[in-house]
Coordinates of N, CA and C in Angstrom, one line a residue:
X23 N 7.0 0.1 -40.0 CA 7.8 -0.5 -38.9 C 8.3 0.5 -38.0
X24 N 8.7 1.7 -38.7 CA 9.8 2.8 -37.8 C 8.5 3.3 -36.1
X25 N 6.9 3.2 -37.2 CA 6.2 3.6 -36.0 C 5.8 2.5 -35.4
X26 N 5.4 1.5 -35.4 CA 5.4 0.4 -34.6 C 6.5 0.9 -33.4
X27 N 7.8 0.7 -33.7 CA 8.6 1.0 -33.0 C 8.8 2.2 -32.3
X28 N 8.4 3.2 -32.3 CA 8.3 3.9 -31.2 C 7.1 4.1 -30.6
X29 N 6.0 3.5 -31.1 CA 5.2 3.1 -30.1 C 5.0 2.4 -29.3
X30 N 6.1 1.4 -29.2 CA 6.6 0.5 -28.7 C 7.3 1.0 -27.5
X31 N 8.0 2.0 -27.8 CA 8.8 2.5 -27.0 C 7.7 3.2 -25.6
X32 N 6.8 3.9 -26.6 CA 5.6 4.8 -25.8 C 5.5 3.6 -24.1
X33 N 5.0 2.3 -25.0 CA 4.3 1.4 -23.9 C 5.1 1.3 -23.4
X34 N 6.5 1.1 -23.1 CA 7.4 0.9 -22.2 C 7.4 1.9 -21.2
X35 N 6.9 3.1 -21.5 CA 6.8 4.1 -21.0 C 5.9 4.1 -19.8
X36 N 4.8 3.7 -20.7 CA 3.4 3.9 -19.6 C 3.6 2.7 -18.5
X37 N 4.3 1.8 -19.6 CA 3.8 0.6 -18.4 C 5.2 1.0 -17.2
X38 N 6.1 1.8 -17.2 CA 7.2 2.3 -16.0 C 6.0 3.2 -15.1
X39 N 5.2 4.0 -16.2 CA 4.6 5.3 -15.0 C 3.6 4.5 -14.5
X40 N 3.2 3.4 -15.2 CA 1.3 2.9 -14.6 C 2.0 1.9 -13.2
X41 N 3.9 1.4 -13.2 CA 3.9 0.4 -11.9 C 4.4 1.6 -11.4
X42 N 4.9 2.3 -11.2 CA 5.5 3.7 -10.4 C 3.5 4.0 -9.7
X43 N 3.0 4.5 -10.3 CA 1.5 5.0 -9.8 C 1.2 3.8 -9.1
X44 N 1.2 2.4 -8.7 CA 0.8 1.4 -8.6 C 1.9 1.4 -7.0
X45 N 3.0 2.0 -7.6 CA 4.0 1.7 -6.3 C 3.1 3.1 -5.0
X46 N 3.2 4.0 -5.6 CA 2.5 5.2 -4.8 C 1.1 4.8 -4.2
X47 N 0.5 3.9 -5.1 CA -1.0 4.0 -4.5 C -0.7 2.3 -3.0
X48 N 0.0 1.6 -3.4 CA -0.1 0.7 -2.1 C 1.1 1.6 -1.0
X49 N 1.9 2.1 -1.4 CA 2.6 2.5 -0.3 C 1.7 3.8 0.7
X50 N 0.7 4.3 -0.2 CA -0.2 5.4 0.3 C -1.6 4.7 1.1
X51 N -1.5 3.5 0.7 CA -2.4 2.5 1.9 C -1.9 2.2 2.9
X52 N -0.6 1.8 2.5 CA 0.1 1.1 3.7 C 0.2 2.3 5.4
X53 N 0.2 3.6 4.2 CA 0.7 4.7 5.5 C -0.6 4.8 6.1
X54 N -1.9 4.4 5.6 CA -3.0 4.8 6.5 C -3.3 3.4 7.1
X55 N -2.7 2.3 7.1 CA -2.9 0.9 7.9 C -4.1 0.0 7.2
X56 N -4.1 0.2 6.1 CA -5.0 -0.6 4.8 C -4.0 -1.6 3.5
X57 N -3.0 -1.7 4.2 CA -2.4 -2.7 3.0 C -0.8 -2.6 3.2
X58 N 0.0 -3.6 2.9 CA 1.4 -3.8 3.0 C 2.2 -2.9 1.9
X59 N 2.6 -2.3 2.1 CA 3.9 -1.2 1.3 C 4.1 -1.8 0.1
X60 N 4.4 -1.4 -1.0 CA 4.9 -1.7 -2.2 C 6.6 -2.1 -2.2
X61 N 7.3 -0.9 -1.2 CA 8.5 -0.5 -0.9 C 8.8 -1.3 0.9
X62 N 10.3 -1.5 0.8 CA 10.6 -1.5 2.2 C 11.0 0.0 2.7
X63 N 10.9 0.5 3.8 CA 11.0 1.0 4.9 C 12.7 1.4 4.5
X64 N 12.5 2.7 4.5 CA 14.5 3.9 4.7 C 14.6 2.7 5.9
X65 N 16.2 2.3 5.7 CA 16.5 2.1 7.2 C 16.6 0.1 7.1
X66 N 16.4 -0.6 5.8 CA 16.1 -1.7 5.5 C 15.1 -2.5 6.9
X67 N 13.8 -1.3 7.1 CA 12.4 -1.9 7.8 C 13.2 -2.0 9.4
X68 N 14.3 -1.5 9.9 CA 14.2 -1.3 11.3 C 13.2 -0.8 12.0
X69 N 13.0 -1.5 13.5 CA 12.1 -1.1 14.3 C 12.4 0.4 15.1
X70 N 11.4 1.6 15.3 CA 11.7 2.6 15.7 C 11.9 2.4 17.6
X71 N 13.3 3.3 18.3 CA 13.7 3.1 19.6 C 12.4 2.9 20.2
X72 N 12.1 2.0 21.3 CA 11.2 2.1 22.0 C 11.3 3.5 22.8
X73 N 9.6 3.7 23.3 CA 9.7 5.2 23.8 C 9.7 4.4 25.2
X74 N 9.8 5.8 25.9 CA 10.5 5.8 27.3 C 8.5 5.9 27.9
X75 N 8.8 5.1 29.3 CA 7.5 4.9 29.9 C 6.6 5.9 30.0
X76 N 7.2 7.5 30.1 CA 6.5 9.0 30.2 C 6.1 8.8 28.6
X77 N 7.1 9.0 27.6 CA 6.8 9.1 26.0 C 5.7 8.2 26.0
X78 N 5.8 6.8 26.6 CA 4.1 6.4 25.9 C 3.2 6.5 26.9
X79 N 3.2 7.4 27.8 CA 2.1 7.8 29.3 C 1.6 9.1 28.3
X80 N 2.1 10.1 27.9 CA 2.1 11.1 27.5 C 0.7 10.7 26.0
X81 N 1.5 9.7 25.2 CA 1.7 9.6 24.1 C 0.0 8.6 23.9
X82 N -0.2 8.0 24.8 CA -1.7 7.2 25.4 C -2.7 8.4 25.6
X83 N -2.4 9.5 26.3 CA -3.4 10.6 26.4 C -4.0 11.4 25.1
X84 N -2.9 11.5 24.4 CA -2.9 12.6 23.3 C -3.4 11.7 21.8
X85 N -3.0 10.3 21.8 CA -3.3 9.3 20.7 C -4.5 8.4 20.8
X86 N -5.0 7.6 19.8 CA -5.5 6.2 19.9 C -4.6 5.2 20.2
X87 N -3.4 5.1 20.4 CA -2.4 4.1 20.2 C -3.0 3.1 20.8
X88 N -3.7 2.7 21.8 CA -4.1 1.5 21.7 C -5.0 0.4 20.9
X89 N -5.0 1.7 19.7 CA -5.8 0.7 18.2 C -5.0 0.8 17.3
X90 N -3.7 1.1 18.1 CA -2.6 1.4 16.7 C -2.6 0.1 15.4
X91 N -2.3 -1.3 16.1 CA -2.4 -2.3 15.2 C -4.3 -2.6 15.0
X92 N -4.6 -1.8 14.8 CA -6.3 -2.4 14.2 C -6.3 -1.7 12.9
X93 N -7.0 -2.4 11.9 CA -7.1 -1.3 10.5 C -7.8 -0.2 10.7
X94 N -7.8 0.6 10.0 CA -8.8 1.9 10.2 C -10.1 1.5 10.0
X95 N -11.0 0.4 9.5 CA -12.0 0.3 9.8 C -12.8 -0.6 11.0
X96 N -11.7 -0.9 11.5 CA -12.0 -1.3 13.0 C -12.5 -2.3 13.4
X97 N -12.4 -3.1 14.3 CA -12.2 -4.7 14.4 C -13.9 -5.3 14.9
X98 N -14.7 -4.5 15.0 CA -16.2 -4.5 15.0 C -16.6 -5.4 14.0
X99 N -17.8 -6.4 14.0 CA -18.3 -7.1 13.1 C -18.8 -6.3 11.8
X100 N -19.5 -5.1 11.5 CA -19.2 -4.7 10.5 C -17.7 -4.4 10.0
X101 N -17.1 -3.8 10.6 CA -15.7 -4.0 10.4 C -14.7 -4.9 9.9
X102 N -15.5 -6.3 11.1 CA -14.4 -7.1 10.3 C -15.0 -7.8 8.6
X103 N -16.3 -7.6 8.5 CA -16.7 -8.4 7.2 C -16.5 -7.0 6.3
X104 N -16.5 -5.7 6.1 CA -15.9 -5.0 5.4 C -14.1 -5.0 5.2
X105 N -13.7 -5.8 6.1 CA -12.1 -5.9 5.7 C -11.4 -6.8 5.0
X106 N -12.9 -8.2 5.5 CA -12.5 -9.5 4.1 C -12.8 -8.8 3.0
X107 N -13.8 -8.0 2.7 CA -14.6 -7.4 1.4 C -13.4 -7.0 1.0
X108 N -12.4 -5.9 1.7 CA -11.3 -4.9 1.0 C -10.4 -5.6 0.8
X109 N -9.7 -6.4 1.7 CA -8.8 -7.1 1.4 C -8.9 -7.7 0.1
X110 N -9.6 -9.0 0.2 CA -9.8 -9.5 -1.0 C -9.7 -9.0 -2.5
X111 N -10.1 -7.8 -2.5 CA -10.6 -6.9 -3.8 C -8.9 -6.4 -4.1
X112 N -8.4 -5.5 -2.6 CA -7.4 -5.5 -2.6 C -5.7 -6.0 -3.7
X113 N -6.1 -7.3 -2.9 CA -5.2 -8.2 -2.9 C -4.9 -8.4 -4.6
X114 N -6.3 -8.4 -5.0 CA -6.8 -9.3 -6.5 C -6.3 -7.7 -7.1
X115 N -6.5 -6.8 -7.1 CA -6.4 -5.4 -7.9 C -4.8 -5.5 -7.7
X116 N -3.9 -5.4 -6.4 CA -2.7 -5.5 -6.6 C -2.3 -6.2 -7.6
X117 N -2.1 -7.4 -7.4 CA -1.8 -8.9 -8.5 C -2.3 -8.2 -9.7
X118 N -3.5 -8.0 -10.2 CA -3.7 -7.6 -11.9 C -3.0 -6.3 -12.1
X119 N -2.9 -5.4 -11.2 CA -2.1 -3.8 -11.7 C -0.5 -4.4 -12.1
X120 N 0.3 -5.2 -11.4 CA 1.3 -5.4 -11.4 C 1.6 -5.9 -12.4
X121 N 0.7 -7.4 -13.1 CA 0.5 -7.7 -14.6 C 0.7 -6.8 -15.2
X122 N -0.4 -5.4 -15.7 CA -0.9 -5.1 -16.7 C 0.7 -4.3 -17.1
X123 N 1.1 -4.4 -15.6 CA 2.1 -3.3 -16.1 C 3.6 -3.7 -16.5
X124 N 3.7 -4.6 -16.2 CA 4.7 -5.8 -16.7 C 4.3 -6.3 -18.2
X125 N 2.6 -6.3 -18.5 CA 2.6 -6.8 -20.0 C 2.7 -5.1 -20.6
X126 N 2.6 -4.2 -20.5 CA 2.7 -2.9 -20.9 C 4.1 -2.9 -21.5
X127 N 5.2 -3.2 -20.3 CA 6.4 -3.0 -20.4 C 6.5 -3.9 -21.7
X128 N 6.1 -5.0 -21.7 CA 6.6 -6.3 -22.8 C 6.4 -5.9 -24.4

């Protein structure tokens, strides 16, 4: 029984590091524009000051910002049927990691 019990303890363990890893890997999508944050946003998800007409004249030359809201694989017909592909897979991998790691903890 004594080892039951701290093996017990173990899974509680993995299953804290496997949703922590789980929280890192969507919030490390979210920063490259492939999937919604695990976490909200320092600041409870405030919008950043709008830039001043030069900051986005300047900021248009030097950036793509006009694909800012497009995912990184780009809004092209291969593109867009590679994004239902990700998403989907996505979506379904989030939902089961979050499980496994919730039945880990249990």
């Amino acid at each position: 029984m004594e080892s039951l019990k701290a093996e017990g303890t173990n899974f509680v363990k993995l299953g804290e590091d496997f949703q922590a890893s789980v929280v890192r890997l969507m919030d490390g999508l979210s920063a490259l524009g492939a999937g919604p944050p695990a976490t909200q946003p320092a600041g409870g998800g405030q919008k950043q000051p709008e830039k001043s007409f030069g900051e986005q004249f300047m900021s248009g030359l030097t950036t793509f910002d006009s694909k800012a809201d497009m995912p990184p694989w780009g809004d092209d017909d291969i593109g867009e049927k590679f994004g239902v592909v990700y998403e989907g897979v996505r979506d379904g991998m989030y939902e089961s990691m979050g499980h496994l790691s919730s039945k880990l903890q249990e």
